């Protein structure tokens, strides 16, 4: 565990809905059958105590304090990533610009509103995609390794390993983050595709990027380390 996060966990005080309708048309006599709608994405109320910026946060979970990162953009977008004991994402919440229905939860159902017991401003270092261009490796939970290349335009392409990761990173209004669209092949435990964010966080060095999903898939985080 990163020392800074270990200290934060010891010292901090106990402190996203869209409904899609899927319609399946049946041929023959012209009758239409309507498939049942999927369950709506769960949402949660989050009450930050500061405006746009990047923050380290703590949430009171009763017998323990859960720490993480909160990013707020000036256009109203927001992201909260709370981590587990392994410092990887355990709970992820995303808020889009202009959304008043709550924060969408990735891969799980929140049970109560979230209030930050501690919120400390964090000044991240600005980085561009061109500065991040290069070859990266990531290790999966089953110890499979994926090797991929990121070019200056944000394109990700698989270059080695049994797990093939590809896709694209693009600009985000969230501080210290890029939007991510990822495709996978032969990657045990990962969905065939997911969307999310790639975060730059010096506390996770030598990993240079935290790749985290924000969609309806189960919460996942991959650490990308440059060669």
XYZ file of N, CA and C in Angstrom:
681
model
N 0.839 -1.195 0.000
C 0.000 0.000 0.000
C 0.873 1.244 0.000
N 0.452 2.232 -0.778
C 1.194 3.485 -0.826
C 1.224 4.125 0.555
N 2.396 4.533 1.035
C 2.500 5.107 2.392
C 1.562 6.262 2.628
N 1.383 7.135 1.615
C 0.522 8.305 1.814
C -0.912 7.886 2.080
N -1.370 6.832 1.368
C -2.718 6.372 1.582
C -2.849 5.656 2.926
N -1.775 4.948 3.343
C -1.811 4.262 4.631
C -1.940 5.273 5.769
N -1.182 6.365 5.650
C -1.246 7.408 6.676
C -2.626 8.035 6.693
N -3.182 8.293 5.477
C -4.500 8.914 5.404
C -5.546 8.029 6.066
N -5.457 6.714 5.848
C -6.446 5.805 6.418
C -6.379 5.791 7.936
N -5.182 5.985 8.497
C -5.025 5.967 9.945
C -5.445 7.283 10.580
N -5.240 8.394 9.854
C -5.364 9.680 10.534
C -6.628 10.445 10.212
N -7.262 10.199 9.074
C -8.462 10.947 8.754
C -9.591 10.551 9.700
N -10.334 11.530 10.177
C -11.389 11.264 11.145
C -12.578 10.623 10.443
N -13.369 9.783 11.254
C -14.580 9.242 10.651
C -15.447 10.399 10.111
N -15.422 10.607 9.020
C -16.183 11.534 8.202
C -17.476 10.842 7.684
N -24.675 7.006 -10.131
C -24.993 7.918 -11.074
C -26.078 7.406 -11.801
N -29.384 8.707 -13.027
C -29.978 7.375 -13.331
C -30.398 7.517 -14.759
N -30.066 6.606 -15.562
C -30.660 6.616 -16.891
C -31.405 5.320 -17.065
N -32.636 5.395 -17.575
C -33.417 4.180 -17.784
C -33.527 3.941 -19.266
N -32.943 2.829 -19.785
C -32.962 2.519 -21.211
C -34.043 1.496 -21.483
N -34.815 1.697 -22.549
C -35.853 0.753 -22.941
C -35.369 -0.025 -24.145
N -35.365 -1.349 -24.048
C -34.909 -2.201 -25.140
C -36.130 -2.767 -25.834
N -36.290 -2.483 -27.104
C -37.427 -2.939 -27.880
C -36.963 -3.935 -28.923
N -37.568 -5.112 -28.924
C -37.210 -6.142 -29.889
C -38.376 -6.348 -30.840
N -38.145 -6.129 -32.091
C -39.205 -6.276 -33.089
C -39.212 -7.694 -33.636
N -40.399 -8.321 -33.668
C -40.529 -9.684 -34.191
C -41.201 -9.626 -35.550
N -40.712 -10.427 -36.500
C -41.271 -10.446 -37.844
C -42.513 -11.308 -37.899
N -43.043 -11.551 -39.102
C -44.192 -12.412 -39.286
C -45.421 -11.573 -39.479
N -46.352 -11.637 -38.505
C -47.633 -10.965 -38.664
C -47.602 -9.496 -38.353
N -46.416 -8.927 -38.106
C -46.320 -7.493 -37.857
C -46.530 -7.115 -36.410
N -46.703 -8.118 -35.493
C -46.850 -7.813 -34.071
C -45.501 -7.531 -33.451
N -45.433 -6.575 -32.548
C -44.197 -6.205 -31.864
C -44.237 -6.703 -30.428
N -43.171 -7.360 -29.996
C -43.022 -7.766 -28.603
C -42.034 -6.827 -27.933
N -42.402 -6.331 -26.808
C -41.530 -5.412 -26.087
C -40.799 -6.158 -24.985
N -39.456 -6.139 -25.058
C -38.661 -6.801 -24.028
C -38.735 -5.989 -22.750
N -38.658 -6.661 -21.607
C -38.701 -5.913 -20.344
C -37.514 -4.972 -20.239
N -37.731 -3.778 -19.698
C -36.624 -2.813 -19.595
C -35.589 -3.293 -18.597
N -34.309 -2.971 -18.842
C -33.276 -3.325 -17.867
C -33.441 -2.512 -16.600
N -32.891 -3.020 -15.527
C -32.968 -2.290 -14.266
C -32.211 -0.977 -14.393
N -32.737 0.104 -13.798
C -32.038 1.396 -13.869
C -30.732 1.352 -13.100
N -29.761 2.128 -13.579
C -28.512 2.237 -12.846
C -28.779 2.846 -11.477
N -28.224 2.265 -10.418
C -28.431 2.831 -9.086
C -27.754 4.186 -8.954
N -28.340 5.044 -8.159
C -27.757 6.364 -7.917
C -27.589 6.578 -6.420
N -26.775 7.538 -6.094
C -26.546 7.870 -4.695
C -26.390 9.382 -4.573
N -26.745 9.918 -3.432
C -26.552 11.339 -3.157
C -25.193 11.529 -2.501
N -24.396 12.406 -3.070
C -23.083 12.715 -2.511
C -23.035 14.201 -2.207
N -22.579 14.541 -1.018
C -22.541 15.936 -0.601
C -21.114 16.408 -0.423
N -20.518 16.993 -1.465
C -19.168 17.549 -1.318
C -19.224 18.864 -0.546
N -18.070 19.267 -0.064
C -18.019 20.500 0.721
C -17.165 21.575 0.062
N -16.810 21.383 -1.196
C -16.009 22.383 -1.909
C -16.348 22.330 -3.387
N -15.857 23.304 -4.143
C -16.180 23.411 -5.553
C -15.236 22.643 -6.449
N -15.109 23.127 -7.705
C -14.307 22.439 -8.709
C -12.871 22.265 -8.236
N -12.290 21.101 -8.551
C -10.920 20.818 -8.152
C -10.708 19.342 -7.922
N -9.561 19.004 -7.366
C -9.197 17.623 -7.044
C -8.996 17.511 -5.541
N -9.508 16.448 -4.945
C -9.479 16.318 -3.492
C -9.202 14.879 -3.060
N -8.536 14.752 -1.922
C -8.467 13.487 -1.213
C -9.624 13.515 -0.211
N -10.366 12.424 -0.121
C -11.542 12.417 0.733
C -11.547 11.199 1.640
N -12.332 11.302 2.697
C -12.552 10.187 3.607
C -14.042 10.092 3.888
N -14.544 8.859 3.978
C -15.958 8.609 4.243
C -16.072 7.721 5.473
N -16.900 8.121 6.410
C -17.101 7.350 7.635
C -17.959 6.131 7.333
N -17.401 4.939 7.507
C -18.133 3.703 7.279
C -18.457 3.002 8.600
N -18.588 3.751 9.657
C -18.894 3.182 10.954
C -17.646 2.725 11.675
N -17.285 1.445 11.509
C -16.112 0.921 12.192
C -14.820 1.199 11.450
N -14.912 1.758 10.272
C -13.709 2.056 9.512
C -13.915 3.332 8.703
N -12.816 3.869 8.222
C -12.841 5.043 7.353
C -12.348 4.626 5.976
N -13.122 4.932 4.958
C -12.736 4.602 3.582
C -12.241 5.871 2.904
N -11.094 5.781 2.276
C -10.496 6.955 1.646
C -10.577 6.845 0.128
N -10.329 7.961 -0.543
C -10.372 7.950 -1.989
C -10.109 9.307 -2.597
N -10.573 9.460 -3.821
C -10.334 10.664 -4.617
C -11.663 11.227 -5.115
N -11.790 12.539 -5.053
C -12.973 13.226 -5.573
C -12.505 14.282 -6.567
N -13.041 14.217 -7.787
C -12.717 15.180 -8.830
C -13.992 15.905 -9.247
N -13.931 17.220 -9.316
C -15.090 18.021 -9.718
C -14.664 18.991 -10.809
N -15.368 18.959 -11.952
C -15.071 19.856 -13.068
C -15.932 21.104 -12.981
N -15.490 22.166 -13.610
C -16.232 23.421 -13.568
C -17.553 23.339 -14.338
N -17.700 22.345 -15.238
C -18.947 22.197 -15.992
C -19.981 21.339 -15.265
N -19.655 20.894 -14.056
C -20.601 20.109 -13.279
C -20.315 18.625 -13.229
N -19.406 18.147 -14.052
C -19.060 16.733 -13.992
C -18.326 16.419 -12.699
N -18.539 15.207 -12.200
C -17.865 14.806 -10.979
C -17.546 13.323 -10.979
N -16.545 12.954 -10.209
C -16.134 11.555 -10.067
C -15.660 11.317 -8.648
N -16.133 10.248 -8.038
C -15.662 9.820 -6.729
C -15.194 8.374 -6.849
N -13.967 8.120 -6.426
C -13.414 6.764 -6.407
C -12.956 6.464 -4.996
N -13.620 5.538 -4.328
C -13.240 5.105 -2.990
C -12.531 3.762 -3.105
N -11.451 3.589 -2.378
C -10.614 2.408 -2.554
C -10.750 1.439 -1.377
N -10.319 0.190 -1.644
C -10.300 -0.837 -0.618
C -8.928 -0.960 -0.005
N -8.699 -2.045 0.728
C -7.425 -2.253 1.406
C -6.268 -2.419 0.425
N -6.568 -2.826 -0.829
C -5.520 -2.987 -1.833
C -5.265 -1.699 -2.602
N -5.902 -0.593 -2.182
C -5.763 0.719 -2.825
C -6.362 0.777 -4.214
N -7.128 -0.232 -4.611
C -7.823 -0.207 -5.900
C -9.291 0.152 -5.693
N -9.915 0.660 -6.768
C -11.293 1.125 -6.691
C -12.222 0.053 -6.136
N -13.011 0.436 -5.159
C -14.007 -0.457 -4.572
C -15.416 0.090 -4.772
N -15.536 1.406 -4.834
C -16.811 2.072 -5.095
C -16.543 3.268 -5.996
N -17.310 3.374 -7.096
C -17.091 4.430 -8.086
C -18.422 5.104 -8.386
N -18.418 6.449 -8.368
C -19.625 7.219 -8.626
C -19.304 8.313 -9.647
N -20.217 8.493 -10.628
C -19.980 9.461 -11.707
C -21.182 10.384 -11.831
N -20.911 11.650 -11.992
C -21.960 12.668 -12.133
C -21.692 13.441 -13.413
N -22.678 13.471 -14.317
C -22.505 14.170 -15.586
C -22.948 15.616 -15.462
N -22.486 16.448 -16.380
C -22.844 17.860 -16.365
C -24.349 18.015 -16.543
N -24.971 18.790 -15.698
C -26.393 19.049 -15.796
C -27.289 17.971 -15.217
N -26.716 16.904 -14.677
C -27.508 15.821 -14.105
C -27.952 16.185 -12.692
N -29.254 16.128 -12.451
C -29.771 16.450 -11.123
C -30.354 15.223 -10.426
N -30.202 14.043 -11.032
C -30.844 12.836 -10.493
C -29.951 12.063 -9.532
N -28.731 12.496 -9.338
C -27.833 11.790 -8.436
C -26.583 11.311 -9.142
N -25.764 10.623 -8.406
C -24.504 10.101 -8.921
C -24.692 8.644 -9.313
N -24.337 8.285 -10.546
C -24.446 6.898 -11.007
C -23.368 6.045 -10.362
N -23.762 4.907 -9.852
C -22.822 3.987 -9.216
C -22.398 2.917 -10.204
N -21.122 2.619 -10.259
C -20.594 1.586 -11.155
C -20.624 0.233 -10.459
N -21.327 -0.728 -11.053
C -21.236 -2.113 -10.643
C -21.747 -2.494 -9.275
N -22.450 -1.620 -8.562
C -22.934 -1.988 -7.241
C -24.105 -1.083 -6.871
N -24.793 -1.434 -5.821
C -25.955 -0.672 -5.375
C -25.671 -0.003 -4.042
N -25.488 1.311 -4.039
C -25.246 2.022 -2.783
C -26.493 1.990 -1.904
N -26.297 2.055 -0.626
C -27.422 1.941 0.294
C -27.736 3.226 1.044
N -26.843 4.185 1.042
C -27.080 5.403 1.826
C -26.348 6.577 1.203
N -26.814 7.804 1.453
C -26.092 8.989 0.965
C -24.663 9.014 1.500
N -23.793 9.670 0.753
C -22.383 9.744 1.132
C -22.029 11.185 1.467
N -21.438 11.373 2.613
C -20.940 12.685 3.016
C -19.468 12.554 3.346
N -18.667 13.450 2.845
C -17.238 13.412 3.119
C -16.967 13.921 4.530
N -16.343 13.087 5.338
C -15.961 13.508 6.677
C -14.688 14.337 6.638
N -13.940 14.158 5.581
C -12.702 14.915 5.408
C -12.492 15.136 3.924
N -12.151 16.335 3.542
C -11.938 16.677 2.129
C -10.763 17.637 2.039
N -9.646 17.150 1.508
C -8.420 17.939 1.445
C -8.036 18.214 -0.003
N -7.839 19.483 -0.337
C -7.480 19.851 -1.703
C -6.172 19.201 -2.114
N -6.119 18.767 -3.347
C -4.944 18.101 -3.908
C -4.606 18.826 -5.201
N -3.361 19.219 -5.345
C -2.934 19.939 -6.539
C -2.206 18.979 -7.472
N -2.910 18.433 -8.460
C -2.281 17.486 -9.381
C -1.389 18.193 -10.385
N -0.516 17.423 -10.992
C 0.393 17.967 -12.000
C -0.210 17.776 -13.390
N -0.327 18.853 -14.145
C -0.934 18.782 -15.479
C -0.089 17.921 -16.414
N -0.755 17.040 -17.163
C -0.080 16.157 -18.111
C -0.958 15.998 -19.340
N -0.348 15.947 -20.510
C -1.079 15.785 -21.766
C -0.910 14.369 -22.296
N -1.756 13.983 -23.243
C -1.649 12.660 -23.857
C -0.310 12.487 -24.560
N 0.178 13.557 -25.168
C 1.464 13.453 -25.853
C 2.588 13.151 -24.866
N 2.489 13.685 -23.658
C 3.502 13.404 -22.645
C 3.397 11.971 -22.124
N 2.220 11.402 -22.190
C 1.995 10.046 -21.694
C 2.247 8.972 -22.734
N 2.440 9.358 -23.982
C 2.626 8.374 -25.066
C 3.773 7.428 -24.740
N 3.554 6.138 -24.996
C 4.584 5.142 -24.728
C 3.983 3.760 -24.573
N 4.799 2.819 -24.113
C 4.379 1.436 -23.914
C 4.118 1.204 -22.433
N 3.024 0.518 -22.126
C 2.623 0.267 -20.750
C 2.354 -1.221 -20.529
N 2.519 -1.632 -19.294
C 2.191 -2.998 -18.874
C 1.216 -2.936 -17.709
N 0.324 -3.933 -17.646
C -0.565 -4.054 -16.503
C -0.728 -5.513 -16.146
N -0.858 -5.791 -14.870
C -0.983 -7.151 -14.373
C -2.410 -7.376 -13.897
N -3.033 -8.472 -14.377
C -4.389 -8.802 -13.987
C -4.392 -9.602 -12.685
N -5.580 -9.800 -12.140
C -5.699 -10.515 -10.876
C -5.166 -11.937 -10.961
N -5.273 -12.577 -12.145
C -4.782 -13.955 -12.300
C -3.318 -13.996 -12.727
N -2.659 -12.861 -12.662
C -1.235 -12.710 -12.991
C -0.946 -12.692 -14.488
N -1.991 -12.718 -15.350
C -1.763 -12.477 -16.776
C -1.297 -11.042 -16.953
N -0.452 -10.822 -17.952
C 0.060 -9.482 -18.219
C -0.416 -8.997 -19.583
N -0.783 -7.736 -19.645
C -1.134 -7.106 -20.911
C -0.125 -6.011 -21.207
N 0.308 -5.938 -22.462
C 1.231 -4.896 -22.902
C 0.512 -4.077 -23.970
N 0.517 -2.781 -23.849
C -0.199 -1.933 -24.787
C 0.571 -0.647 -25.047
N 0.273 -0.045 -26.189
C 0.934 1.201 -26.573
C -0.095 2.317 -26.638
N 0.268 3.459 -26.075
C -0.550 4.664 -26.137
C 0.170 5.670 -27.014
N -0.497 6.130 -28.091
C 0.156 7.127 -28.932
C -0.306 8.522 -28.543
N 0.288 9.520 -29.157
C 0.039 10.907 -28.771
C -1.396 11.357 -29.029
N -2.126 10.639 -29.904
C -3.519 10.996 -30.177
C -4.481 10.360 -29.191
N -3.971 9.454 -28.350
C -4.818 8.782 -27.382
C -5.220 7.372 -27.757
N -4.781 6.878 -28.917
C -5.123 5.515 -29.338
C -4.335 4.486 -28.548
N -5.037 3.477 -28.033
C -4.421 2.374 -27.313
C -4.453 1.127 -28.187
N -3.322 0.465 -28.326
C -3.260 -0.754 -29.134
C -2.483 -1.826 -28.385
N -2.952 -3.070 -28.487
C -2.294 -4.193 -27.822
C -0.992 -4.522 -28.536
N 0.062 -4.781 -27.758
C 1.355 -5.120 -28.359
C 1.933 -6.411 -27.805
N 1.287 -7.043 -26.841
C 1.821 -8.282 -26.300
C 1.023 -8.782 -25.123
N 1.278 -10.033 -24.738
C 0.586 -10.632 -23.611
C -0.661 -11.380 -24.045
N -1.117 -12.329 -23.215
C -2.330 -13.088 -23.528
C -3.569 -12.204 -23.500
N -3.568 -11.215 -22.630
C -4.678 -10.263 -22.539
C -4.424 -9.112 -23.498
N -5.355 -8.879 -24.417
C -5.220 -7.820 -25.405
C -6.125 -6.647 -25.031
N -5.501 -5.505 -24.737
C -6.242 -4.293 -24.410
C -6.059 -3.264 -25.515
N -7.159 -2.669 -25.959
C -7.082 -1.623 -26.974
C -8.200 -0.622 -26.711
N -8.207 0.473 -27.463
C -9.243 1.473 -27.271
C -8.729 2.878 -27.469
N -9.235 3.790 -26.639
C -8.866 5.203 -26.835
C -9.033 5.995 -25.545
N -8.101 6.926 -25.334
C -8.222 7.925 -24.282
C -8.486 9.272 -24.941
N -9.290 10.094 -24.323
C -9.591 11.416 -24.876
C -9.703 12.420 -23.743
N -9.715 13.692 -24.103
C -9.721 14.761 -23.111
C -10.970 14.712 -22.240
N -10.814 15.099 -20.991
C -11.931 15.172 -20.049
C -11.882 16.518 -19.353
N -13.043 17.026 -18.932
C -13.055 18.261 -18.159
C -12.695 17.993 -16.701
N -12.705 16.745 -16.294
C -12.290 16.404 -14.940
C -10.795 16.637 -14.797
N -10.350 17.205 -13.702
C -8.914 17.445 -13.532
C -8.141 16.138 -13.434
N -6.985 16.128 -14.074
C -6.056 14.995 -13.993
C -6.687 13.692 -14.464
N -7.573 13.775 -15.471
C -8.253 12.573 -15.952
C -8.449 12.627 -17.459
N -8.557 11.452 -18.048
C -8.908 11.296 -19.458
C -10.078 10.323 -19.558
N -10.981 10.577 -20.504
C -12.061 9.621 -20.752
C -11.468 8.386 -21.428
N -11.998 7.202 -21.091
C -11.440 5.957 -21.606
C -12.525 5.072 -22.210
N -12.269 4.549 -23.405
C -13.113 3.536 -24.037
C -12.206 2.351 -24.319
N -12.476 1.222 -23.659
C -11.558 0.083 -23.687
C -12.234 -1.169 -24.244
N -11.508 -1.895 -25.082
C -11.929 -3.209 -25.569
C -10.922 -4.242 -25.077
N -11.391 -5.433 -24.742
C -10.501 -6.478 -24.258
C -10.722 -7.773 -25.030
N -9.681 -8.579 -25.086
C -9.767 -9.902 -25.717
C -8.827 -10.846 -24.977
N -9.359 -11.980 -24.537
C -8.532 -12.948 -23.826
C -8.124 -12.501 -22.450
N -8.895 -11.610 -21.838
C -8.546 -11.060 -20.530
C -9.462 -11.651 -19.465
N -8.957 -12.593 -18.721
C -9.746 -13.265 -17.692
C -10.228 -12.279 -16.646
N -11.540 -12.321 -16.353
C -12.111 -11.465 -15.325
C -12.493 -10.085 -15.790
N -12.215 -9.731 -17.044
C -12.562 -8.407 -17.554
C -13.697 -8.514 -18.566
N -14.587 -7.506 -18.610
C -15.635 -7.499 -19.643
C -15.011 -7.280 -21.013
N -15.747 -7.607 -22.082
C -15.224 -7.447 -23.443
C -15.012 -5.984 -23.799
N -15.731 -5.099 -23.106
C -15.516 -3.665 -23.298
C -16.045 -2.921 -22.078
N -15.469 -1.762 -21.836
C -15.959 -0.930 -20.756
C -15.556 0.516 -21.001
N -16.254 1.420 -20.349
C -15.933 2.846 -20.433
C -15.592 3.345 -19.039
N -14.809 4.396 -19.006
C -14.419 4.923 -17.705
C -13.454 6.074 -17.828
N -12.478 6.098 -16.936
C -11.501 7.179 -16.904
C -10.109 6.613 -16.676
N -9.121 7.362 -17.118
C -7.720 7.079 -16.810
C -7.220 8.232 -15.964
N -6.833 7.944 -14.741
C -6.418 8.979 -13.811
C -4.906 9.011 -13.666
N -4.371 10.199 -13.525
C -2.948 10.391 -13.226
C -2.841 10.708 -11.749
N -2.090 9.897 -11.022
C -2.009 10.064 -9.573
C -0.620 9.662 -9.109
N 0.181 10.646 -8.719
C 1.564 10.388 -8.318
C 1.661 9.470 -7.112
N 0.620 9.395 -6.296
C 0.644 8.508 -5.139
C 0.686 7.035 -5.542
N 0.414 6.745 -6.808
C 0.394 5.362 -7.279
C 1.658 4.984 -8.055
N 2.657 5.842 -8.043
C 3.917 5.524 -8.709
C 4.474 4.211 -8.146
N 5.074 3.373 -9.017
C 5.484 3.637 -10.395
C 4.375 3.534 -11.440
N 3.149 3.160 -11.059
C 2.055 3.178 -12.031
C 1.808 4.618 -12.473
N 1.630 4.818 -13.766
C 1.433 6.161 -14.294
C -0.029 6.481 -14.570
N -0.844 5.448 -14.767
C -2.258 5.650 -15.042
C -3.100 4.653 -14.245
N -4.175 5.157 -13.656
C -5.179 4.304 -13.018
C -6.356 4.214 -13.981
N -6.587 3.052 -14.566
C -7.670 2.846 -15.525
C -8.864 2.258 -14.775
N -9.949 3.035 -14.657
C -11.093 2.672 -13.817
C -12.373 2.758 -14.630
N -13.219 1.728 -14.549
C -14.498 1.796 -15.259
C -15.496 2.636 -14.472
N -16.407 3.302 -15.200
C -17.487 4.058 -14.569
C -18.836 3.624 -15.128
N -18.880 2.506 -15.860
C -20.124 2.028 -16.454
C -20.806 1.029 -15.530
N -21.751 0.243 -16.084
C -22.526 -0.679 -15.258
C -21.801 -1.978 -14.944
N -20.618 -2.179 -15.510
C -19.861 -3.385 -15.199
C -19.403 -3.375 -13.744
N -19.020 -4.543 -13.256
C -18.448 -4.605 -11.914
C -17.249 -3.682 -11.829
N -17.063 -3.050 -10.690
C -15.971 -2.092 -10.513
C -14.630 -2.774 -10.770
N -13.792 -2.122 -11.540
C -12.452 -2.646 -11.807
C -11.473 -1.500 -11.920
N -10.229 -1.794 -11.602
C -9.149 -0.827 -11.760
C -7.897 -1.552 -12.217
N -7.247 -1.012 -13.240
C -5.980 -1.539 -13.731
C -4.929 -0.458 -13.579
N -3.747 -0.847 -13.125
C -2.636 0.086 -13.019
C -1.725 -0.096 -14.214
N -1.513 0.986 -14.974
C -0.645 0.948 -16.144
C 0.707 1.544 -15.788
N 1.735 0.734 -15.952
C 3.097 1.172 -15.640
C 3.915 1.254 -16.918
N 4.552 2.401 -17.137
C 5.329 2.602 -18.345
C 6.620 1.812 -18.355
N 7.064 1.450 -19.557
C 8.335 0.726 -19.680
C 9.485 1.712 -19.713
